[in-house]
Coordinates of C-alpha atoms and ligand atoms in Angstrom, one line a residue:
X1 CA 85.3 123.2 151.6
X2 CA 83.7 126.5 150.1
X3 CA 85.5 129.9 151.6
X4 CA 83.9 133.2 152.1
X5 CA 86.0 136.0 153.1
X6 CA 86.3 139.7 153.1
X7 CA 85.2 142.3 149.9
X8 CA 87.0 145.1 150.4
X9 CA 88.3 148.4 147.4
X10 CA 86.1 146.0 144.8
X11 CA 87.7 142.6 145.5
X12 CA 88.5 139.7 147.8
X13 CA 91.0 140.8 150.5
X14 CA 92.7 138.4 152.5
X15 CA 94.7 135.3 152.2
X16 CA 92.6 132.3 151.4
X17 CA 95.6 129.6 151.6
X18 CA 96.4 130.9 155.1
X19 CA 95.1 128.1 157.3
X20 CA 96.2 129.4 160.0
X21 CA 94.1 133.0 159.7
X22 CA 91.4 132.6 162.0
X23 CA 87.9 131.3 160.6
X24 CA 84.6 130.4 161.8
X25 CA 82.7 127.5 160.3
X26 CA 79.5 128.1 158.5
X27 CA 77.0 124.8 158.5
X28 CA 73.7 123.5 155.9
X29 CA 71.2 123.6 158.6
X30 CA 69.4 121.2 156.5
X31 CA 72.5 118.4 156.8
X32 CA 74.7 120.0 159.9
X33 CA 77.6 119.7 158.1
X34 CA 79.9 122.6 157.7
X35 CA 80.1 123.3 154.4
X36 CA 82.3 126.6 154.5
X37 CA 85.0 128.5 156.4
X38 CA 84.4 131.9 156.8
X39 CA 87.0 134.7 157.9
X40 CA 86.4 137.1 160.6
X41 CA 87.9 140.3 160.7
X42 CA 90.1 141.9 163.4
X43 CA 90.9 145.2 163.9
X44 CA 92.9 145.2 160.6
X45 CA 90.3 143.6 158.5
X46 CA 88.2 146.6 159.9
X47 CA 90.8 149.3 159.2
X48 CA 91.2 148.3 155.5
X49 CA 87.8 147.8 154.6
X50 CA 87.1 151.9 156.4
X51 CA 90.1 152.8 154.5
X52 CA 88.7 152.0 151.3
X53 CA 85.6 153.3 152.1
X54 CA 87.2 156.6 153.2
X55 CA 89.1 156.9 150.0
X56 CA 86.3 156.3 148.0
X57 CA 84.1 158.6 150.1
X58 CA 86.1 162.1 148.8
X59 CA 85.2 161.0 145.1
X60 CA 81.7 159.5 145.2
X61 CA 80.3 162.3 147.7
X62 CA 80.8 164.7 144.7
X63 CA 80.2 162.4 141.8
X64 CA 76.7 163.4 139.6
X65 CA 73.6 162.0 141.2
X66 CA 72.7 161.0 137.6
X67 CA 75.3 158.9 137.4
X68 CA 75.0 156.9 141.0
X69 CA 70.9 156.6 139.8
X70 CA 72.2 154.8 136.6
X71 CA 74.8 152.5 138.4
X72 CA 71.5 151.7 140.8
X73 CA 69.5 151.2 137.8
X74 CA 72.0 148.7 136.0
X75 CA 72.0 147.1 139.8
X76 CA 68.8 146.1 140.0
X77 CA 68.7 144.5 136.6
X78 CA 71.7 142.2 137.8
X79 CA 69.8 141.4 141.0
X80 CA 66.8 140.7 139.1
X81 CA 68.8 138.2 137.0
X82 CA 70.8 136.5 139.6
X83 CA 67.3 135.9 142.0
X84 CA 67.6 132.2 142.0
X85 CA 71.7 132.5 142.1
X86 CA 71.1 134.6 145.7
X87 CA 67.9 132.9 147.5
X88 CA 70.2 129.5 147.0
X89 CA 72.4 130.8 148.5
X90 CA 70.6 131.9 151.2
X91 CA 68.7 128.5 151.8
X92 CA 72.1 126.7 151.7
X93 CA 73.0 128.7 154.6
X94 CA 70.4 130.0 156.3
X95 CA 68.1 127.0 155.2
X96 CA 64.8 128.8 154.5
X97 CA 62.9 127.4 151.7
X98 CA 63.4 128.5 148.4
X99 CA 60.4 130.4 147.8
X100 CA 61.0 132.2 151.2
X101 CA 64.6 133.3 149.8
X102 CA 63.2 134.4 146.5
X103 CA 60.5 136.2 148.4
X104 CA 63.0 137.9 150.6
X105 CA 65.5 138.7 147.4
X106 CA 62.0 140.9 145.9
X107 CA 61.3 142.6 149.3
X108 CA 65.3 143.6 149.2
X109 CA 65.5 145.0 145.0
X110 CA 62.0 147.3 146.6
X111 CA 64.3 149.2 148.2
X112 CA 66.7 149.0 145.2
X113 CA 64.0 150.6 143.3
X114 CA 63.5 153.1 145.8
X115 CA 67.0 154.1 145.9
X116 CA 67.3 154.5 141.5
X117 CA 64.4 157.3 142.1
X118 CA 65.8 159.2 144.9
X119 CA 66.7 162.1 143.2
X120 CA 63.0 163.3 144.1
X121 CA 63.4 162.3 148.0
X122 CA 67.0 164.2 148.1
X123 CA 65.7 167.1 146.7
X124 CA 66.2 170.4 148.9
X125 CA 63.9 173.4 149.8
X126 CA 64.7 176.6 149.0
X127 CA 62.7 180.3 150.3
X128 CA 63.8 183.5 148.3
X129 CA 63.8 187.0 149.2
X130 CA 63.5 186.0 153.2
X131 CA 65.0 189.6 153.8
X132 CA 66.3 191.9 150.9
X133 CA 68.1 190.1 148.5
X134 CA 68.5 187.2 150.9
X135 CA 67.3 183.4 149.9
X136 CA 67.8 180.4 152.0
X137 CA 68.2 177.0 151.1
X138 CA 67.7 173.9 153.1
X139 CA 69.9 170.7 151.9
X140 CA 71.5 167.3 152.7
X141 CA 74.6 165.8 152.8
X142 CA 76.1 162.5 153.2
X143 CA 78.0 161.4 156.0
X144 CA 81.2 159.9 155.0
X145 CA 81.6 156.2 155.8
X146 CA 78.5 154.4 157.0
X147 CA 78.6 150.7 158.6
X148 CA 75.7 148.3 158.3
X149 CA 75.6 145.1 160.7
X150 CA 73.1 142.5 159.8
X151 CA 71.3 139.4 161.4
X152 CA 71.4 135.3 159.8
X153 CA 67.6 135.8 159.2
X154 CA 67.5 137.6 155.8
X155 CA 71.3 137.3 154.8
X156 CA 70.9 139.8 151.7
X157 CA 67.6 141.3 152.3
X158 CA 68.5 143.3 155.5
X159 CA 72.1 144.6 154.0
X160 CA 69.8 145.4 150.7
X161 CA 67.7 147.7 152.9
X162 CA 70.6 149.7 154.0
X163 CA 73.8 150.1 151.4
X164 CA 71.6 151.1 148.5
X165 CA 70.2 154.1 150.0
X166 CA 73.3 154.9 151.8
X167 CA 75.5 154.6 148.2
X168 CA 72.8 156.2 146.6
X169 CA 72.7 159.4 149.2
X170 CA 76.8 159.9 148.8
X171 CA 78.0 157.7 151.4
X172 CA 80.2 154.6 151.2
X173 CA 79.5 151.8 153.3
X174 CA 81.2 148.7 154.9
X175 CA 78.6 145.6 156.1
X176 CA 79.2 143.5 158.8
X177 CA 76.9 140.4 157.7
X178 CA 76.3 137.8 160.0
X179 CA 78.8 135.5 160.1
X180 CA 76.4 132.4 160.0
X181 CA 75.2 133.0 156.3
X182 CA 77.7 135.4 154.9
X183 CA 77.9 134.3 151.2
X184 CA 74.9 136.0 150.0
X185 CA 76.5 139.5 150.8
X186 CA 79.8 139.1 148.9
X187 CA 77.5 137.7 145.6
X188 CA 75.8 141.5 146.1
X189 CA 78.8 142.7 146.2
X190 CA 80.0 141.4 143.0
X191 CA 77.0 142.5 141.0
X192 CA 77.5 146.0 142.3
X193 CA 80.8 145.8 141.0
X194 CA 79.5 144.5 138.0
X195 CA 77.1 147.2 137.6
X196 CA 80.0 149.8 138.3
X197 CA 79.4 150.6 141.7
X198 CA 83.6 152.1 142.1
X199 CA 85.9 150.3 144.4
X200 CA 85.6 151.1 148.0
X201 CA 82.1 152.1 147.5
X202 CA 80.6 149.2 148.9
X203 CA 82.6 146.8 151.0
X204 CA 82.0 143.1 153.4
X205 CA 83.6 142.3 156.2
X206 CA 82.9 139.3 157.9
X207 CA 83.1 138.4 161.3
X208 CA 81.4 138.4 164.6
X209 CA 81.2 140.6 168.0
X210 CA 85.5 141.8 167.9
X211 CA 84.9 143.0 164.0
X212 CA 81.5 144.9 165.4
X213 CA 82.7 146.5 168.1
X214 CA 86.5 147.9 165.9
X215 CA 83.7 149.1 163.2
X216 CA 81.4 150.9 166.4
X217 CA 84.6 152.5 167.6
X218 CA 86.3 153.5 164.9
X219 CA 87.0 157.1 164.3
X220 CA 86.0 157.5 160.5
X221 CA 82.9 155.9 161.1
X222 CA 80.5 158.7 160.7
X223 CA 76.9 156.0 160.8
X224 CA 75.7 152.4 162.5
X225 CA 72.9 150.7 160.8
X226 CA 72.2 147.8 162.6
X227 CA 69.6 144.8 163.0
X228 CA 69.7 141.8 165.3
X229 CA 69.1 141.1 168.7
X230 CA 67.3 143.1 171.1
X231 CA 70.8 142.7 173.6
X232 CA 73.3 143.7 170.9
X233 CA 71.2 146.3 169.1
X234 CA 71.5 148.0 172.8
X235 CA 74.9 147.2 173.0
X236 CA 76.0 148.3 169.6
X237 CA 73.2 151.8 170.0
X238 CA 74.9 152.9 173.4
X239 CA 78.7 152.4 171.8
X240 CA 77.9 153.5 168.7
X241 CA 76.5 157.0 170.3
X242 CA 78.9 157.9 172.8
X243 CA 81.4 157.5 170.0
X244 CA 79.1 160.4 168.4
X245 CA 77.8 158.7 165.4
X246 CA 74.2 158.9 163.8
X247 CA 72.8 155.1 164.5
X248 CA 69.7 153.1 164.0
X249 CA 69.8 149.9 166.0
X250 CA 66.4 147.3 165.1
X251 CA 66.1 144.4 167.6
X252 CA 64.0 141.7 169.0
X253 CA 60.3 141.5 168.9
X254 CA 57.3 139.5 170.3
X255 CA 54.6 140.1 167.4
X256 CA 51.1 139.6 168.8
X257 CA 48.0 138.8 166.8
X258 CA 44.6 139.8 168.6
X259 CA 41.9 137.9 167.2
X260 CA 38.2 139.4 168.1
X261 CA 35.4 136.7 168.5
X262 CA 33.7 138.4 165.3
X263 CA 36.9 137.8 163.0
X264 CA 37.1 135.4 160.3
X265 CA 38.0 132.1 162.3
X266 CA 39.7 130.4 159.1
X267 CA 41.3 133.4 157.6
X268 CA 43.0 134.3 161.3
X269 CA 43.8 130.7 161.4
X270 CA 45.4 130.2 157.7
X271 CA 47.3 133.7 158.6
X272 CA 48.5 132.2 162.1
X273 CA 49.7 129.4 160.6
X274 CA 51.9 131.4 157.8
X275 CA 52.8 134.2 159.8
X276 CA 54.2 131.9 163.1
X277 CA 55.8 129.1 161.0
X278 CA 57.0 130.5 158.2
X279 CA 60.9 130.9 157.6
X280 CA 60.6 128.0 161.1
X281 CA 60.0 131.2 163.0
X282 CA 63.0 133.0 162.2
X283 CA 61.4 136.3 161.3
X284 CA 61.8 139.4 163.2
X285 CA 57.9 140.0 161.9
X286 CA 56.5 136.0 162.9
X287 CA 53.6 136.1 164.7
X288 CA 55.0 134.4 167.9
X289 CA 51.6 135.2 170.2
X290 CA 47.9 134.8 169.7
X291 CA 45.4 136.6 171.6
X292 CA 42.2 135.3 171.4
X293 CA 39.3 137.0 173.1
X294 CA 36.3 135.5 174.6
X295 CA 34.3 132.2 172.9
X296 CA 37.3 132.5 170.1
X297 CA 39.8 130.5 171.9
X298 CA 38.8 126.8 171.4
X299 CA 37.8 126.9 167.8
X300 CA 40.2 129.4 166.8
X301 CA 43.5 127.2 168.5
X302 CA 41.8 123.6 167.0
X303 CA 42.0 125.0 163.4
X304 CA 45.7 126.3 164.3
X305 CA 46.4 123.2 165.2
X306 CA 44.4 121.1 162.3
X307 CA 46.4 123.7 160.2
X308 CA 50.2 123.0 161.9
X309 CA 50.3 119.5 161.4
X310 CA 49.9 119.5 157.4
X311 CA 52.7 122.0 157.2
X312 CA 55.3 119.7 154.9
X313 CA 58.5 120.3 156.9
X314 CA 61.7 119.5 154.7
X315 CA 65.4 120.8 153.5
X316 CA 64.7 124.4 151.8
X317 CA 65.9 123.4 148.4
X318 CA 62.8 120.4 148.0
X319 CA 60.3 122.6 146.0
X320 CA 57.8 120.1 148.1
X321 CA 59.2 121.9 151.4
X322 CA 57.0 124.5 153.3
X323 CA 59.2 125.2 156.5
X324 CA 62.7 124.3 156.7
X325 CA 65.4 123.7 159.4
X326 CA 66.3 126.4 162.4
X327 CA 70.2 127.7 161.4
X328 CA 72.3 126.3 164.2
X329 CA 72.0 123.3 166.5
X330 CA 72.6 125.8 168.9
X331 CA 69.7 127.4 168.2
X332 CA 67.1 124.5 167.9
X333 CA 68.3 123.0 171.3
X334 CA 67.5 126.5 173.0
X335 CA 64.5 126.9 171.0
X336 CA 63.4 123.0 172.4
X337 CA 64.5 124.0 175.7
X338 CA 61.1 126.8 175.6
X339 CA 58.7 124.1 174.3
X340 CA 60.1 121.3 176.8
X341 CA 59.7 123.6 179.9
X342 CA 56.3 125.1 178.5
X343 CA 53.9 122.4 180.5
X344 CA 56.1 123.0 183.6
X345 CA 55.2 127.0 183.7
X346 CA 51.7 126.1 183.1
X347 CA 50.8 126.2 179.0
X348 CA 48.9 123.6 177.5
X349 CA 51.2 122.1 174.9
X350 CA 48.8 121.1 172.0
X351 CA 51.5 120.3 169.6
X352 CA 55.3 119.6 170.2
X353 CA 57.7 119.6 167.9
X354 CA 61.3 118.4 168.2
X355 CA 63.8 116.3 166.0
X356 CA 62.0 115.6 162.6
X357 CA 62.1 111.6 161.7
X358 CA 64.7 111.1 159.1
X359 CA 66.5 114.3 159.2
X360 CA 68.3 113.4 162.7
X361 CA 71.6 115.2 161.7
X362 CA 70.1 119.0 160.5
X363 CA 68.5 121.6 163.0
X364 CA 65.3 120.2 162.6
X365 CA 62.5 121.6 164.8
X366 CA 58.8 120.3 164.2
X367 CA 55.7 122.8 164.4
X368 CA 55.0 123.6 168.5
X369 CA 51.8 125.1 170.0
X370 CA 51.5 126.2 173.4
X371 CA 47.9 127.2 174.6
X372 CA 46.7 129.0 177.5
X373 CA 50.6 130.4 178.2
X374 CA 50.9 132.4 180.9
X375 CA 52.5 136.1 180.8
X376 CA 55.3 135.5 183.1
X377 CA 56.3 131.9 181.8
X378 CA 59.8 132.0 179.7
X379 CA 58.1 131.0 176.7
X380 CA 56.0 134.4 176.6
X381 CA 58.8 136.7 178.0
X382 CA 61.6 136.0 175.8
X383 CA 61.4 136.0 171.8
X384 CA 62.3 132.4 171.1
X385 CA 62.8 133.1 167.2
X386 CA 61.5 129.6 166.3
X387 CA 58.2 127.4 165.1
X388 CA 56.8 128.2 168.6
X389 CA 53.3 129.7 168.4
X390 CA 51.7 130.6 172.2
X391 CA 48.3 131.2 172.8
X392 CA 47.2 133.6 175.1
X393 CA 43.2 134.1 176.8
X394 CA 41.3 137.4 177.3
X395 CA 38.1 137.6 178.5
X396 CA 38.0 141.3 176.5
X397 CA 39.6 143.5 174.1
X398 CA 40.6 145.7 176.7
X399 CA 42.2 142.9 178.8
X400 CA 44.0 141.6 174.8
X401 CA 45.4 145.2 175.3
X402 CA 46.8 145.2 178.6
X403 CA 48.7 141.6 177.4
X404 CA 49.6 143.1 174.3
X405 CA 51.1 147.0 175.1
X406 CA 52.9 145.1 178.9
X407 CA 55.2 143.6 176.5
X408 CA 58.3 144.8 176.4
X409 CA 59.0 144.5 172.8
X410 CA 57.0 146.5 170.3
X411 CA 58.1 145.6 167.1
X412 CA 54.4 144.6 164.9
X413 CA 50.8 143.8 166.3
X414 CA 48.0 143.0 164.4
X415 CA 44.1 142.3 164.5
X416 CA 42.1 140.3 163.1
X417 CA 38.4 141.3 163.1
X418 CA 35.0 142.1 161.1
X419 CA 34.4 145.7 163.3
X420 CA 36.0 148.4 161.8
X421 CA 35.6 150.4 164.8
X422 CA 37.7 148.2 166.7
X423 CA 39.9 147.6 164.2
X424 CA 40.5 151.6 164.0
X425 CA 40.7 151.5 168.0
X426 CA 43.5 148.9 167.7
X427 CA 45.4 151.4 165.3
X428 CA 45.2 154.2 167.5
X429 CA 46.1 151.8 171.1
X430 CA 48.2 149.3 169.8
X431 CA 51.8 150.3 171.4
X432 CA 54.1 148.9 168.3
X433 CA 56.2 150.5 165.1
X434 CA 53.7 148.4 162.5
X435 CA 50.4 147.7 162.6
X436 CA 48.7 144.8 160.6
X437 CA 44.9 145.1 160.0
X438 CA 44.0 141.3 158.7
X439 CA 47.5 141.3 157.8
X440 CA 49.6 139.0 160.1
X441 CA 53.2 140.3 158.8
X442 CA 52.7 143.8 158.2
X443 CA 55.9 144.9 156.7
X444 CA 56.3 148.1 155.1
X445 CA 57.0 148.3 151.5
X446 CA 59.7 150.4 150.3
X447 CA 58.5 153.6 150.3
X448 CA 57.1 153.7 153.5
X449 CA 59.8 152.7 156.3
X450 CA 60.5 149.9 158.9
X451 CA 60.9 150.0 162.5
X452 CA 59.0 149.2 165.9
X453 CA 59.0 150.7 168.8
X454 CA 60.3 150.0 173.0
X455 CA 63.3 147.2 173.1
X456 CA 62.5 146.6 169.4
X457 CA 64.2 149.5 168.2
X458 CA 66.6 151.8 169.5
X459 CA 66.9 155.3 168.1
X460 CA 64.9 157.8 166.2
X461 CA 65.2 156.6 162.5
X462 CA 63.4 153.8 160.9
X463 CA 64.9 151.7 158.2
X464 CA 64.1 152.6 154.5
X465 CA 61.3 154.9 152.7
X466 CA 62.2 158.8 153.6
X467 CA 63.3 157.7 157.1
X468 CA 66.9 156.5 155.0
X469 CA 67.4 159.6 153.1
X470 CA 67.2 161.3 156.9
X471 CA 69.5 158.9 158.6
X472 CA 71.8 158.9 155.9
X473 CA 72.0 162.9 155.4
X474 CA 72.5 165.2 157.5
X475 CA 71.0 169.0 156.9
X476 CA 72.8 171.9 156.2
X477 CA 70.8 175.3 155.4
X478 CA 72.4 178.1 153.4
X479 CA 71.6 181.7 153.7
X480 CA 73.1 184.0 150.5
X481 CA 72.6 187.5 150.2
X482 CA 72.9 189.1 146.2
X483 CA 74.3 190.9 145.7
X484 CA 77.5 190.7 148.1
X485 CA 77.1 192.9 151.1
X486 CA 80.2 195.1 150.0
X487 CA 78.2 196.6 146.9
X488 CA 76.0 197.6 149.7
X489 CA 77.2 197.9 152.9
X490 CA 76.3 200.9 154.5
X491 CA 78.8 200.6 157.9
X492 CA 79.3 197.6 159.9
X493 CA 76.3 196.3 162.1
X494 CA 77.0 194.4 165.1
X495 CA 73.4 193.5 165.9
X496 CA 71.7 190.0 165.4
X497 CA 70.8 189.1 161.9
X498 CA 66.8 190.1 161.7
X499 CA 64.8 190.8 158.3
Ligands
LIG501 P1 72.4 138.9 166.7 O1 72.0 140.0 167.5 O2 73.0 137.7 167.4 O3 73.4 139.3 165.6 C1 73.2 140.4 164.7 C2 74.6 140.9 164.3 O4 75.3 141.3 165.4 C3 75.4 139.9 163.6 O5 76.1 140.5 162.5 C4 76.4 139.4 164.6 O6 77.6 138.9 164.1 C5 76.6 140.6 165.5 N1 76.8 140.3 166.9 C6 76.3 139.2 167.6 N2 76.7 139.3 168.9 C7 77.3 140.4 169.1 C8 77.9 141.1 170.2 N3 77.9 140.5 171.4 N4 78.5 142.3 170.0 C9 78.5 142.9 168.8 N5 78.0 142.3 167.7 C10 77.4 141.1 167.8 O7 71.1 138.4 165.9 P2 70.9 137.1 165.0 O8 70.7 136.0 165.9 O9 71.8 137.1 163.9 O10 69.4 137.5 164.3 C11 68.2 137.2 165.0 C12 67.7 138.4 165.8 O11 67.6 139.6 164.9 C13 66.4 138.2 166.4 O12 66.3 138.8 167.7 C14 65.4 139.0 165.4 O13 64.2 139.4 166.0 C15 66.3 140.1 165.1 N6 65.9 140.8 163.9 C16 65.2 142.0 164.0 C17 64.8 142.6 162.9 C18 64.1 143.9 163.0 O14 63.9 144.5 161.9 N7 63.7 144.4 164.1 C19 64.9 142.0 161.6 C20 65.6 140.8 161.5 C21 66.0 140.2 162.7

């Protein structure tokens, strides 16, 4: 069996041999069968890896931004040659398709390539001659030791939208990757070795809630990045801040799609189709809700559905798959448990999916479709985070909007439509972080930034584009007077500075 541990000071830390450490098991969704032990920190673990961190911090705070650029710079090459080598490993754990991991590999080395020009988005301001002989200059910082806590969903792209910018900025970072598909992280690591990232610079440790909570309370933590759930990113937010630290905390969402009865039925329909099935569900953007308005609702949920059922489900590394298994069998049987109460709470099920014939022993999930779901049924409440689509009715746009901004989550909504007034209406109403105008998945690129709003995200920063060179920072403004007040003091004044 494979082993994954710890990457701490630029190499493995931690006994392998020891069988009697303690490990958690990491499975092939495709297969269910554990393939891998993995370690999970304790307070030690957590101590070492901030150690390191902290060591390297007094050195790479002060070390040329020309020189961290080119490190970044040799990075991305080594990424860009070692794609394949990461989404594999990705689909082997996480058990998205391959295409899906390559695709999630690019949307990671974006912010890569954001990071090797940030010598433009660091730059300070400076004023002179505010008062006589006075200037004032307004620059950032690092922090020290920043932690970044990822979810299974994107097991290197999430981690790859934090450390770079944080490294990049001066900081040195310890992630916390989830401990369900934690290979991908330590392969990162190892290239930014490779492309001479120092020791300490960049650090894993693996492990679950105990190794969160040691990193959230620990003293020489200076910043939290984290994504997940909508429960722990509230959790880890409210810890993280009483503790004092700067921290952005991404959760949960419920991405709705409000489809106008002048909208392109086939385009809405193909975008339904990718954006709620894709990665089975298991995207923090899926569409998860439809809202169709008026006459659109029949025809609009019969070409869904005509759509679904041609979706070639299979294990991630078949080129011929389009949707692969969920991560856990934990996960698929609560993911089945929405679709097999659905009817009960008043949804027309149109399509259910469970076990997939012949692949018995993975987390296989066929393609569900619930129609006419009701707001206060479980299946519309919670985020399932699986190949669930639900349809909801409006009689109007204003009604869609009522559904849509009374959710709780506010992560992404989108429109589909021909009206470009109502599409601009949308834009201005719509109650979410990211806004998709016949775009289904509308997420950022990297030089704009990421984040939603209400129980999808908890604090003021979003992840990546300027927002990261914020968060990771913090501002300092310097007032000098030349020349020194002593060539010409003329008596002490104890008044308040003026000009
Ligand atoms: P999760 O919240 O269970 O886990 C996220 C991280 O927190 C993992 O590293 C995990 O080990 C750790 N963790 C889990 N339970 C903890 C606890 N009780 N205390 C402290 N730490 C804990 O999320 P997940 O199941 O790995 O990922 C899926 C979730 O992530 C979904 O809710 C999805 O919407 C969300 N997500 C959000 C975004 C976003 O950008 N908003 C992006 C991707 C995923």
């Amino acid at each position: 069996m494979k082993t994954v541990t710890h990457w701490i000071a630029g190499k493995p830390y931690g006994d392998v041999s020891d069988a009697s450490g303690t490990w958690g098991p990491v499975t092939d969704p495709a297969t269910g069968e554990v393939t891998t032990r993995v370690a999970m920190a304790g307070a030690d673990e957590v101590d070492a890896a901030v150690a390191a961190a902290k060591e390297a911090y007094a050195t790479w705070r002060t070390s040329p931004l020309a020189q961290r650029i080119a490190i970044l710079f040799r990075y991305r090459a080594l990424l860009d040659a070692h794609r394949d080598d990461i989404a594999a490993l990705i689909t082997a754990e996480q058990g998205k398709v391959h295409a899906d991991a390559l695709a999630e590999v690019a949307r990671g080395l974006e912010i890569v390539e954001l990071a090797c020009g940030l010598g433009t988005a660091l730059k300070g301001d400076t004023s002179t001659e505010v008062s006589s002989h006075v200037d004032v200059a307004s620059v950032r910082q690092p922090l020290g030791v920043v932690v970044g806590i990822s979810p299974f969903n994107f097991p290197a792209m999430i981690g790859m939208w934090m450390f770079p910018m944080a490294i990049a900025c001066g900081n040195t970072f310890v992630h916390k990757p989830s401990s369900k598909a934690p290979s991908a992280s330590i392969l990162l690591a190892e290239l930014a070795a490779e492309a001479g990232v120092p020791d300490g610079v960049l650090n894993i440790v693996q492990g679950d809630a105990v190794a969160v909570d040691a990193l959230l309370d620990h003293p020489d933590v200076a910043a939290v990045s984290f994504v997940g759930s909508t429960p722990v990113a509230r959790h880890v937010y409210g810890r993280a801040c009483t503790g004092g630290k700067h921290v952005q905390a991404l959760g949960g969402a419920k991405n709705h799609m409000l489809v106008l009865p002048d909208a392109d039925l086939d385009a809405a329909a193909e975008a339904a189709v990718s954006a709620a099935y894709g990665s089975a569900g298991q995207r923090c953007m899926a569409v998860s809700v439809v809202v169709a308005v008026g006459s659109v609702g029949d025809p609009l949920v019969s070409r869904i559905a005509e759509r679904a059922a041609k979706v070639r489900i299979g294990p991630g590394n078949d080129p011929a798959s389009e949707m692969g298994p969920l991560v856990t069998k934990a996960h698929r049987d609560e993911v089945a448990q929405y679709v097999a109460g659905a009817a009960a709470q008043g949804a027309d099920v149109v399509r259910r999916g469970f076990t997939v014939e012949g692949l018995e022993n993975g987390h296989w999930m066929g393609i569900s479709l619930l129609d006419k779901v009701s707001t206060d049924s479980d299946a519309y409440r919670n985020e399932i985070f699986g190949p669930v689509l639900c349809v909801l009715r409006a009689e109007t746009y204003e009604e869609a909007m009522r559904i849509i901004n009374g959710s709780r989550f506010g992560n992404a909504g989108s429109i589909f439509t021909r009206d470009g007034g109502a599409a601009r209406r949308f834009q201005l109403d719509v109650e979410t972080g990211m806004v998709g105008v016949n775009v289904p998945m509308p997420v950022p690129v990297g030089y704009h930034s990421f984040g939603g709003w209400k129980d999808s995200a908890f604090g003021d920063h979003r992840m990546y584009g300027s927002e990261a060179v914020h968060f990771y920072t913090r501002g300092k403004v310097i007032t000098s007077r030349w020349p020194a007040p002593a060539e010409t003091a003329s008596g002490p004044d104890l008044g308040f500075p003026v000009s």
